[in-house]
């Protein structure tokens, strides 16, 4: 039994292979069946000595963008290093492949390694573009064919994930922290680990995935769930209330400090202590005692109402002249729903994450027009908790009052969010009494732009009133199904969020779930090969090629140029004719100020030939490479396509070979 089998049998998916961990699932049998049946057909045809060249590339950039981040190279190299069919692999193939396959073929498979393969690649973390091979393999036909599926699965998702993360980083800006929270929504355990690794590569600052932190040395971050808050119902449930003073070492009652501060804060924040949840306070005190130097609290567990909202209210909807008008009257025949210190009923569907068509929300009043709310989430929930008649199917609205038809919610709407803010601030000040500084809050629902501004305003009031300047710098973390468009909308609304926790949309790449890398034969035994198609996009560029990136005088990348491997590389300051590979009229002369050869030999003669960068270095490479692109290539809306060209020599070669291989039709 070899090392790989031992590792998998001990229950660990990943094996410790020194510098990094080797994924035990990545092995020769992680492939499509037809790779092995083709290998037998090659072997049967006596093609064991044939030498081939394959290109691995993609045809289109993902997410409607104009760049892709290349990732997954290190995993490809580790796969080559460990490539070997074990005894149990061979036995399984004997049972699985069609009858009649000769025993000598299985002996041949058992002796195969990647020793005679040479792998060229661009650096991991580099910006890449369609049609430019990101990996090029040379070697015996059978072995390089057998590598196809595994290499594709190692590169496709890794590059897609790194690109997605890089896009989030660009829209969030360099000063906002990004955390990957996607493990629970990822496509299985391996998908979750890969997402954590490559989101960090793309520019995220940390992950909630503990195993990814251990395996890849990624910073691990997290707070707590709503379950922790709801597990407490009163301060009487606190088993311990004492915390040691950070400087003096004297044990003090943290709850007593928090209650005293809460009383004073109620006037500063204009929230009565009767409106806040005791269970929430107890949970926060408990968590602060456990993590006094790392106290960050979830503040949106309870939607607690002020007494004003406990009135029985009936909301009716009146339709006149295509304009909505609402009236509020004392209810006599409706069922009422009021909540204090508990969870509200499920609210109706509301605008998510502050995506309100770019309109900024006021911190003190909210507009409702034509029955559709542009209000903060707290206002929506107040509406949900108000009593409504069942005689109309039209969405009800609440109270109103200006001549232009715009209605304003009463001030108590703000207070639905403030139980968490009041209790957090009280516990944070209590910690301050004992020499500790809280970290901040997390908001996981509602109108994130509005609530973040509300929270920052509250922190500024507390900082000023209690002379604690650090309160101004408390971190506001936002989560709740955030995507790229959400962040763009929040930016327009002037949010006060310091950190985004992003899960589902990041790790599943919902906007585009696959990159579409392909692996094509371009040369065999020194003879170029071309794949023809009525779809020009699928016509391959034949032959063994080199790739160069040409730069302008301002340091920006101008164009990627593919040449035959026999051509001399382009030179700085010398005119180069660059041609579109398939459109004859599209051509231009380029005089580069700098020329970068994109390929390096990473694997040859059974060894890795380059010093592999750390994950941190790959992460830095991503940002450095992105800076070489003009902003119009990177913008989210209608980005300018980056140009990929071929040399005049390669252009003529492609079209000559095309004519040689294309059948001549006959008219009759």
XYZ file of C-alpha atoms in Angstrom:
668
model
C 0.000 0.000 0.000
C 1.467 3.357 -1.032
C 1.408 6.686 0.825
C -1.712 7.876 -0.943
C -3.702 4.775 -0.036
C -2.538 4.933 3.567
C -3.574 8.563 3.818
C -7.033 7.989 2.383
C -7.610 4.927 4.542
C -6.859 6.871 7.717
C -9.869 9.048 6.970
C -8.016 12.233 6.091
C -8.802 13.864 2.793
C -5.633 15.915 2.878
C -2.127 14.583 3.372
C 0.774 16.484 4.849
C 3.323 16.741 2.054
C 5.743 19.203 3.581
C 5.327 22.767 2.396
C 1.606 22.448 1.709
C -1.077 19.786 2.058
C -1.829 17.347 -0.736
C -5.482 16.632 -1.396
C -5.816 12.849 -1.197
C -8.792 12.863 -3.538
C -6.621 14.190 -6.377
C -5.263 10.988 -7.915
C -5.122 9.356 -11.369
C -8.601 7.848 -11.056
C -10.080 11.321 -10.572
C -10.714 11.409 -14.305
C -13.268 10.596 -16.973
C -13.502 7.006 -18.143
C -12.860 7.933 -21.754
C -9.346 9.132 -20.895
C -8.433 5.567 -19.908
C -10.230 3.924 -22.819
C -8.443 6.332 -25.201
C -5.171 5.425 -23.512
C -5.825 1.754 -24.290
C -6.699 2.573 -27.888
C -3.489 4.630 -28.214
C -1.523 1.752 -26.674
C -3.217 -0.777 -28.935
C -2.306 1.421 -31.931
C 1.357 1.398 -30.869
C 1.399 5.141 -30.129
C 3.283 4.828 -26.844
C 6.246 6.767 -28.233
C 4.238 9.561 -29.839
C 5.018 13.017 -28.458
C 2.185 15.531 -28.074
C 1.560 19.133 -27.074
C -1.693 20.152 -25.343
C -2.928 23.665 -24.517
C -5.131 24.381 -21.505
C -7.079 27.633 -21.979
C -10.529 29.236 -21.687
C -12.634 30.924 -24.361
C -14.459 33.641 -22.412
C -13.869 35.660 -19.264
C -16.370 34.996 -16.453
C -18.952 37.301 -14.812
C -19.320 39.515 -17.916
C -15.859 40.846 -17.154
C -12.697 41.214 -19.188
C -10.110 39.436 -17.064
C -9.530 36.124 -15.289
C -7.167 35.267 -12.438
C -5.187 32.079 -13.051
C -5.128 29.821 -9.987
C -4.627 26.150 -9.164
C -1.117 25.707 -10.587
C 0.422 24.415 -7.375
C -2.224 21.699 -7.096
C -1.476 20.671 -10.689
C 2.224 20.323 -9.885
C 1.521 18.266 -6.796
C -0.681 16.014 -8.921
C 2.148 15.454 -11.402
C 4.524 14.762 -8.544
C 2.284 12.042 -7.113
C 0.925 10.634 -10.379
C 0.996 6.835 -10.181
C -1.628 4.105 -10.473
C -1.649 2.074 -7.290
C -2.194 -1.679 -7.152
C -5.772 -1.178 -6.023
C -6.323 1.275 -8.897
C -5.172 -1.332 -11.407
C -7.382 -4.002 -9.842
C -10.380 -1.684 -10.023
C -9.698 -0.904 -13.673
C -9.424 -4.610 -14.497
C -12.937 -5.060 -13.129
C -14.388 -1.897 -14.670
C -12.994 -1.621 -18.185
C -14.579 -3.681 -21.002
C -13.566 -7.303 -21.336
C -10.776 -8.142 -23.724
C -8.269 -5.532 -22.612
C -4.842 -7.144 -22.588
C -2.951 -7.658 -19.319
C 0.115 -5.934 -20.765
C -1.836 -2.651 -20.864
C -2.493 -2.811 -17.126
C 1.203 -3.486 -16.562
C 1.949 -0.446 -18.726
C -0.425 1.716 -16.648
C 1.147 0.502 -13.427
C 4.540 1.806 -14.541
C 3.339 5.223 -15.779
C 4.606 8.416 -14.151
C 4.786 12.057 -15.193
C 8.598 11.955 -15.390
C 8.716 12.610 -19.137
C 6.150 15.422 -19.094
C 7.167 19.092 -19.364
C 4.706 21.693 -18.065
C 4.871 25.379 -19.006
C 2.569 27.878 -17.299
C 2.040 31.515 -16.534
C 2.614 32.439 -12.886
C -0.218 31.601 -10.524
C -2.103 34.763 -9.580
C -1.483 36.405 -12.953
C -4.274 38.024 -14.960
C -5.107 35.828 -17.960
C -7.215 36.254 -21.073
C -9.200 34.081 -23.483
C -7.355 31.877 -25.984
C -3.964 32.403 -24.362
C -2.966 28.998 -22.938
C -2.446 29.267 -19.189
C -0.805 25.823 -19.118
C 1.025 24.032 -21.933
C 2.062 20.385 -21.649
C 4.557 18.432 -23.738
C 5.249 14.720 -23.410
C 4.223 11.179 -24.357
C 0.744 11.247 -25.892
C -0.812 8.695 -23.541
C 0.328 10.291 -20.298
C -0.539 13.887 -21.283
C -3.953 12.657 -22.434
C -4.533 10.952 -19.080
C -3.785 14.224 -17.265
C -6.561 16.204 -18.978
C -9.614 15.891 -16.714
C -7.727 16.195 -13.446
C -5.841 19.296 -14.542
C -9.079 20.887 -15.733
C -10.865 20.264 -12.459
C -7.897 21.707 -10.545
C -7.752 24.883 -12.644
C -11.389 25.614 -13.558
C -12.893 26.238 -10.136
C -9.720 27.671 -8.629
C -9.458 30.332 -11.339
C -13.188 31.067 -11.265
C -13.149 31.448 -7.486
C -10.055 33.659 -7.442
C -11.570 35.851 -10.153
C -14.864 36.170 -8.277
C -13.035 37.131 -5.095
C -10.899 39.681 -6.946
C -14.039 41.321 -8.325
C -15.510 41.597 -4.809
C -12.270 43.149 -3.644
C -12.374 45.752 -6.415
C -15.958 46.869 -5.703
C -15.461 46.877 -1.922
C -12.283 48.956 -2.090
C -8.982 48.374 -0.372
C -10.024 49.735 3.041
C -13.011 47.420 3.662
C -12.320 43.945 5.047
C -13.779 40.915 3.264
C -14.427 37.598 5.011
C -15.462 34.361 3.328
C -18.420 32.770 5.182
C -19.440 30.193 2.578
C -18.565 26.733 3.901
C -22.140 25.786 4.797
C -23.363 26.778 1.322
C -20.473 25.396 -0.743
C -20.711 22.395 -3.057
C -19.459 19.848 -0.571
C -16.464 19.779 1.771
C -13.824 19.968 -0.949
C -15.668 22.821 -2.631
C -15.746 24.622 0.710
C -12.011 24.211 1.271
C -11.159 25.302 -2.263
C -13.450 28.328 -1.920
C -11.690 29.397 1.273
C -8.251 29.007 -0.280
C -8.924 30.770 -3.562
C -11.105 33.545 -2.136
C -8.070 34.405 0.007
C -5.934 34.269 -3.140
C -8.309 36.680 -4.854
C -8.107 39.274 -2.098
C -10.311 38.268 0.834
C -8.870 38.863 4.293
C -9.988 35.715 6.096
C -12.403 32.821 6.336
C -14.772 31.255 8.840
C -13.555 27.804 7.718
C -11.374 26.469 10.525
C -9.926 23.547 8.558
C -8.963 25.876 5.710
C -7.202 28.046 8.264
C -5.204 25.064 9.476
C -4.389 23.650 6.039
C -3.594 26.885 4.211
C -2.609 29.252 7.035
C -5.503 31.610 6.270
C -6.666 33.978 9.060
C -9.813 32.546 10.669
C -12.558 34.942 11.750
C -16.047 34.670 13.208
C -18.538 35.946 15.754
C -21.554 33.982 16.970
C -24.966 32.960 15.678
C -28.441 34.134 16.633
C -28.761 30.834 18.481
C -26.351 32.062 21.136
C -28.471 35.144 21.787
C -31.752 33.235 21.848
C -30.333 30.592 24.194
C -30.665 33.155 27.024
C -34.031 34.493 28.145
C -33.100 36.533 31.232
C -30.120 37.761 33.236
C -31.055 35.228 35.903
C -29.636 32.511 33.659
C -26.097 33.877 33.917
C -24.008 31.320 35.789
C -21.096 33.699 36.106
C -21.072 37.474 36.124
C -17.515 38.092 37.249
C -14.599 39.142 35.056
C -11.038 39.919 36.103
C -9.923 43.525 35.559
C -7.266 43.520 32.846
C -4.847 45.727 34.796
C -5.605 45.198 38.484
C -6.657 41.543 38.349
C -9.597 42.252 40.678
C -12.783 40.292 39.917
C -15.723 42.576 39.166
C -19.383 42.061 38.286
C -19.632 42.738 34.546
C -23.434 42.563 34.535
C -23.651 45.209 37.253
C -21.461 47.532 35.179
C -23.524 46.815 32.057
C -26.873 47.528 33.753
C -25.561 50.821 35.134
C -24.299 51.878 31.708
C -27.498 50.743 30.022
C -29.506 53.094 32.199
C -27.329 56.049 31.173
C -27.214 54.966 27.534
C -30.991 54.826 27.276
C -31.059 58.632 27.425
C -28.166 59.044 24.994
C -29.653 56.645 22.421
C -33.259 57.581 23.195
C -34.238 53.984 23.926
C -36.002 52.931 27.089
C -34.440 50.008 28.939
C -37.884 48.439 28.953
C -37.694 48.188 25.182
C -34.541 46.050 25.166
C -34.294 42.314 25.607
C -32.926 41.015 28.916
C -32.081 37.711 27.300
C -30.013 39.526 24.696
C -28.205 41.465 27.431
C -27.487 38.243 29.312
C -26.132 36.572 26.181
C -23.858 39.511 25.409
C -22.532 39.660 28.962
C -21.867 35.932 28.850
C -20.025 36.207 25.525
C -18.038 39.203 26.706
C -16.884 37.279 29.784
C -15.736 34.455 27.487
C -13.982 36.814 25.030
C -13.307 40.144 26.729
C -10.589 41.115 24.213
C -12.551 39.884 21.201
C -16.114 40.910 21.929
C -18.098 41.270 18.719
C -21.856 40.861 18.974
C -24.721 40.114 16.619
C -27.204 42.931 17.249
C -30.258 42.104 15.118
C -31.680 39.055 16.872
C -34.700 40.787 18.380
C -37.015 43.279 16.745
C -38.239 44.794 19.998
C -40.983 47.413 19.833
C -41.594 50.544 21.842
C -44.857 50.876 23.717
C -46.180 53.191 21.026
C -46.411 50.258 18.646
C -48.338 48.122 21.083
C -51.508 49.996 20.243
C -53.983 47.932 18.289
C -53.777 49.482 14.840
C -55.759 48.886 11.713
C -54.252 49.780 8.357
C -56.512 50.081 5.364
C -55.584 50.745 1.782
C -57.473 53.206 -0.410
C -56.948 53.482 -4.156
C -57.720 56.820 -5.792
C -56.680 58.163 -9.184
C -53.827 55.651 -9.419
C -52.307 57.079 -6.241
C -52.259 55.237 -2.947
C -53.529 56.764 0.249
C -53.604 55.169 3.698
C -55.677 55.702 6.767
C -55.088 54.509 10.291
C -57.969 53.923 12.665
C -58.607 52.200 15.942
C -59.250 48.551 15.293
C -62.389 46.914 16.403
C -62.626 43.782 14.349
C -59.066 42.711 13.616
C -56.740 40.290 15.295
C -53.744 41.990 16.896
C -50.103 40.954 17.065
C -47.684 42.681 19.404
C -44.222 41.631 20.517
C -42.106 42.724 23.431
C -38.754 41.167 24.264
C -39.338 38.444 21.748
C -39.254 37.529 18.102
C -41.670 39.261 15.736
C -43.852 37.462 13.246
C -42.301 36.797 9.860
C -42.294 40.066 7.919
C -43.345 40.357 4.296
C -40.781 40.375 1.514
C -38.645 43.485 1.698
C -35.848 45.039 -0.326
C -32.662 43.216 0.606
C -29.374 44.597 1.793
C -30.114 48.225 1.138
C -30.669 47.825 -2.589
C -33.059 50.735 -2.902
C -32.288 51.967 -6.401
C -29.401 54.049 -5.147
C -31.541 56.264 -2.882
C -30.034 57.264 0.438
C -32.053 56.681 3.559
C -32.649 59.243 6.262
C -31.708 58.205 9.758
C -34.853 59.655 11.242
C -37.612 59.265 8.725
C -38.647 56.915 5.966
C -40.610 57.370 2.809
C -43.455 55.184 1.638
C -44.878 55.890 -1.772
C -47.536 54.089 -3.769
C -47.624 51.235 -1.351
C -44.021 50.214 -2.043
C -41.531 50.794 0.712
C -38.120 52.357 0.348
C -37.751 52.268 4.092
C -35.200 50.517 6.277
C -35.825 46.932 7.275
C -36.841 48.011 10.737
C -39.655 50.047 9.261
C -40.765 47.111 7.176
C -40.979 44.890 10.210
C -43.006 47.473 12.094
C -45.388 47.439 9.192
C -45.461 43.658 9.303
C -46.241 43.663 13.005
C -49.006 46.219 12.706
C -52.495 44.728 12.472
C -53.975 44.745 8.994
C -57.416 44.085 7.624
C -58.000 40.986 5.567
C -60.522 42.590 3.231
C -57.965 43.728 0.665
C -55.205 41.948 -1.214
C -53.221 45.135 -1.737
C -50.044 45.611 0.312
C -50.940 47.751 3.343
C -48.998 50.826 4.387
C -48.886 52.824 7.558
C -49.857 56.356 8.455
C -49.049 59.277 6.606
C -49.177 62.847 6.149
C -47.728 65.224 3.692
C -49.520 67.090 0.974
C -47.354 65.656 -1.766
C -48.440 62.130 -0.944
C -45.190 61.132 0.765
C -45.731 59.396 4.090
C -43.301 59.428 7.006
C -43.012 56.765 9.643
C -43.033 57.801 13.284
C -39.731 58.006 15.142
C -40.312 54.716 16.939
C -39.373 52.841 13.765
C -35.693 53.451 14.534
C -36.034 51.746 17.887
C -36.748 48.318 16.411
C -32.997 47.915 15.795
C -31.810 49.565 18.978
C -32.264 46.795 21.508
C -29.093 45.220 20.146
C -27.263 48.545 19.939
C -28.271 49.505 23.485
C -27.234 46.176 24.985
C -24.009 45.991 22.998
C -23.000 49.526 23.947
C -23.753 48.827 27.604
C -21.607 45.680 27.620
C -18.844 47.411 25.643
C -18.694 50.244 28.179
C -18.720 47.699 31.002
C -15.718 45.996 29.417
C -14.053 49.392 29.129
C -14.450 49.825 32.897
C -12.427 46.640 33.315
C -9.698 47.634 30.856
C -10.939 45.857 27.714
C -11.991 47.173 24.300
C -14.853 45.589 22.357
C -14.326 44.935 18.645
C -17.696 45.774 17.121
C -21.023 44.447 15.881
C -22.413 42.280 13.102
C -25.645 43.047 11.243
C -27.171 40.048 9.499
C -30.502 41.351 8.205
C -32.411 44.397 7.120
C -31.397 47.501 5.249
C -27.652 47.316 5.726
C -26.925 50.858 4.515
C -29.466 52.430 6.856
C -28.630 50.260 9.862
C -24.872 50.731 9.487
C -25.354 54.524 9.448
C -27.648 54.254 12.466
C -25.055 52.182 14.334
C -22.198 54.531 13.478
C -24.276 57.506 14.629
C -24.963 55.718 17.915
C -21.282 54.908 18.441
C -20.326 58.519 17.827
C -22.847 59.665 20.422
C -21.504 57.181 22.971
C -17.891 58.145 22.228
C -18.677 61.807 22.805
C -20.896 61.377 25.865
C -18.670 58.888 27.722
C -15.297 60.215 26.499
C -14.236 56.935 24.905
C -12.721 57.873 21.502
C -12.141 54.242 20.497
C -15.923 53.765 20.336
C -15.880 55.765 17.093
C -13.690 53.068 15.558
C -15.796 50.037 16.449
C -16.053 47.667 13.512
C -19.389 47.202 11.760
C -19.605 43.836 9.993
C -22.448 43.129 7.568
C -23.579 39.781 6.215
C -26.876 38.464 4.752
C -26.680 37.102 1.202
C -24.378 39.820 -0.112
C -23.278 39.868 -3.732
C -21.263 42.169 -5.980
C -24.275 44.294 -6.924
C -25.245 44.661 -3.264
C -21.877 46.205 -2.447
C -22.124 48.576 -5.404
C -25.573 49.682 -4.203
C -24.369 50.124 -0.630
C -21.464 52.224 -1.895
C -23.936 54.536 -3.639
C -25.920 54.885 -0.413
C -22.919 55.873 1.700
C -22.876 52.889 4.051
C -20.709 52.813 7.172
C -19.749 49.133 6.965
C -16.137 48.187 7.749
C -16.288 44.496 6.857
C -18.451 42.241 4.709
C -19.036 38.565 5.476
C -19.875 36.931 2.138
C -20.980 33.352 1.617
C -23.382 31.903 -0.934
C -22.813 34.209 -3.899
C -19.054 34.041 -3.458
C -18.414 30.314 -3.056
C -21.046 29.094 -5.514
C -20.148 31.771 -8.091
C -23.867 32.151 -8.741
C -23.428 34.629 -11.596
C -21.405 32.032 -13.522
C -20.882 28.596 -12.004
C -18.133 27.405 -14.396
C -15.176 28.965 -16.185
C -15.108 26.567 -19.130
C -11.409 25.779 -19.467
C -10.615 23.319 -22.257
C -7.633 21.097 -23.057
C -6.791 20.703 -26.745
C -4.215 18.791 -28.761
C -2.242 21.290 -30.871
C 0.762 19.231 -32.026
C 1.793 15.592 -32.340
C 5.219 14.362 -33.340
C 6.135 17.885 -34.433
C 3.097 18.233 -36.714
C 0.561 20.952 -35.853
C -3.054 19.942 -35.322
C -6.146 22.137 -35.646
C -9.756 21.580 -34.591
C -12.204 23.133 -37.041
C -15.759 24.203 -36.298
C -18.542 26.257 -37.844
C -18.350 28.194 -34.587
C -15.110 30.156 -35.101
C -14.765 30.567 -31.334
C -14.110 26.810 -31.116
C -11.403 26.698 -33.778
C -8.115 25.989 -32.006
C -4.839 27.786 -32.644
C -2.478 25.031 -33.759
C 1.141 24.295 -33.003
C 3.560 24.815 -30.160
C 3.349 28.499 -29.238
C 4.876 31.080 -26.939
C 2.977 33.954 -25.340
C 4.147 37.489 -24.599
C 2.531 40.469 -22.886
C 3.367 43.830 -24.428
C 3.282 46.954 -22.238
C 2.881 50.648 -23.009
C 5.135 53.418 -21.709
C 2.755 54.090 -18.780
C 3.184 50.506 -17.526
C -0.224 49.204 -18.565
C -0.616 45.968 -20.491
C -1.529 46.657 -24.125
C -1.956 43.262 -25.739
C -1.102 39.557 -25.379
C 0.709 38.157 -28.414
C 0.917 34.485 -29.432
C 3.772 33.352 -31.693
C 5.062 30.081 -33.102
C 7.743 28.701 -30.796
C 10.288 29.009 -33.619
C 9.831 32.809 -33.882
C 12.077 35.334 -32.197
C 10.376 37.089 -29.282
C 9.196 40.688 -29.779
C 11.747 43.321 -28.777
C 11.329 46.536 -26.815
C 11.068 49.581 -29.067
C 10.601 47.548 -32.254
C 7.399 47.566 -34.272
C 5.391 44.336 -34.068
C 2.455 43.497 -36.343
C -0.348 42.097 -34.178
C -3.278 40.414 -35.897
C -6.675 39.135 -34.844
C -6.422 35.337 -35.242
C -9.531 35.018 -37.440
C -10.496 38.481 -38.751
C -8.177 39.575 -41.545
C -8.880 43.301 -41.363
C -8.198 43.602 -37.623
C -4.500 44.305 -37.242
C -2.245 46.935 -35.695
C 1.396 47.750 -35.179
C 2.552 47.835 -31.563
C 5.823 49.299 -30.307
C 6.194 47.873 -26.792
C 7.994 49.679 -23.988
C 8.298 46.402 -22.098
C 7.893 42.764 -23.135
C 7.037 39.992 -20.668
C 7.444 36.346 -21.601
C 4.457 34.670 -19.958
C 5.627 31.039 -19.803
C 8.008 29.430 -17.363
C 8.981 25.768 -17.160
C 7.398 24.543 -13.925
C 7.821 20.781 -14.319
C 10.462 18.815 -16.194
C 12.242 15.457 -15.810
C 10.074 14.534 -12.834
C 10.823 17.667 -10.804
C 9.329 21.056 -10.008
C 11.632 23.585 -11.671
C 10.581 26.832 -9.987
C 10.503 28.001 -6.386
C 6.778 27.890 -5.671
C 5.341 31.015 -4.040
C 3.472 30.912 -0.756
C -0.256 31.576 -0.712
C 0.481 35.079 0.577
C 2.804 35.716 -2.356
C 0.207 34.483 -4.853
C -2.314 36.787 -3.180
C 0.043 39.739 -3.615
C 0.675 38.695 -7.218
C -3.046 38.997 -7.974
C -3.164 42.629 -6.887
C 0.099 43.498 -8.640
C -1.101 41.899 -11.869
C -4.473 43.663 -11.717
C -2.719 47.017 -11.409
C -1.160 46.464 -14.843
C -4.633 46.640 -16.426
C -6.278 49.915 -17.341
C -9.345 50.780 -15.290
C -11.641 50.476 -18.294
C -10.691 46.791 -18.571
C -11.658 46.249 -14.924
C -14.869 48.253 -14.574
C -18.014 46.300 -13.747
C -20.252 47.866 -16.394
C -19.325 47.442 -20.062
C -15.595 46.855 -19.569
C -13.306 47.350 -22.568
C -12.177 43.990 -24.014
C -8.465 43.283 -23.647
C -6.805 42.431 -26.947
C -5.260 39.047 -27.713
C -3.408 38.784 -31.016
C -1.207 36.474 -33.056
C 1.922 37.281 -35.004
C 1.705 37.657 -38.760
C 3.626 34.391 -39.129
C 1.213 32.486 -36.857
C -1.805 34.070 -38.557
C -0.712 32.797 -41.972
C 0.143 29.386 -40.513
C -3.318 29.044 -38.925
C -5.142 29.902 -42.146
C -2.957 27.713 -44.352
C -3.574 24.751 -42.047
C -7.270 25.600 -41.943
C -7.497 25.414 -45.741
C -5.538 22.163 -45.805
C -7.889 20.485 -43.343
C -11.242 21.977 -44.327
C -13.147 19.769 -46.779
C -14.065 21.261 -50.158
C -17.783 21.257 -50.797
C -19.428 20.294 -54.058
C -22.416 21.976 -55.707
C -24.677 20.113 -58.084
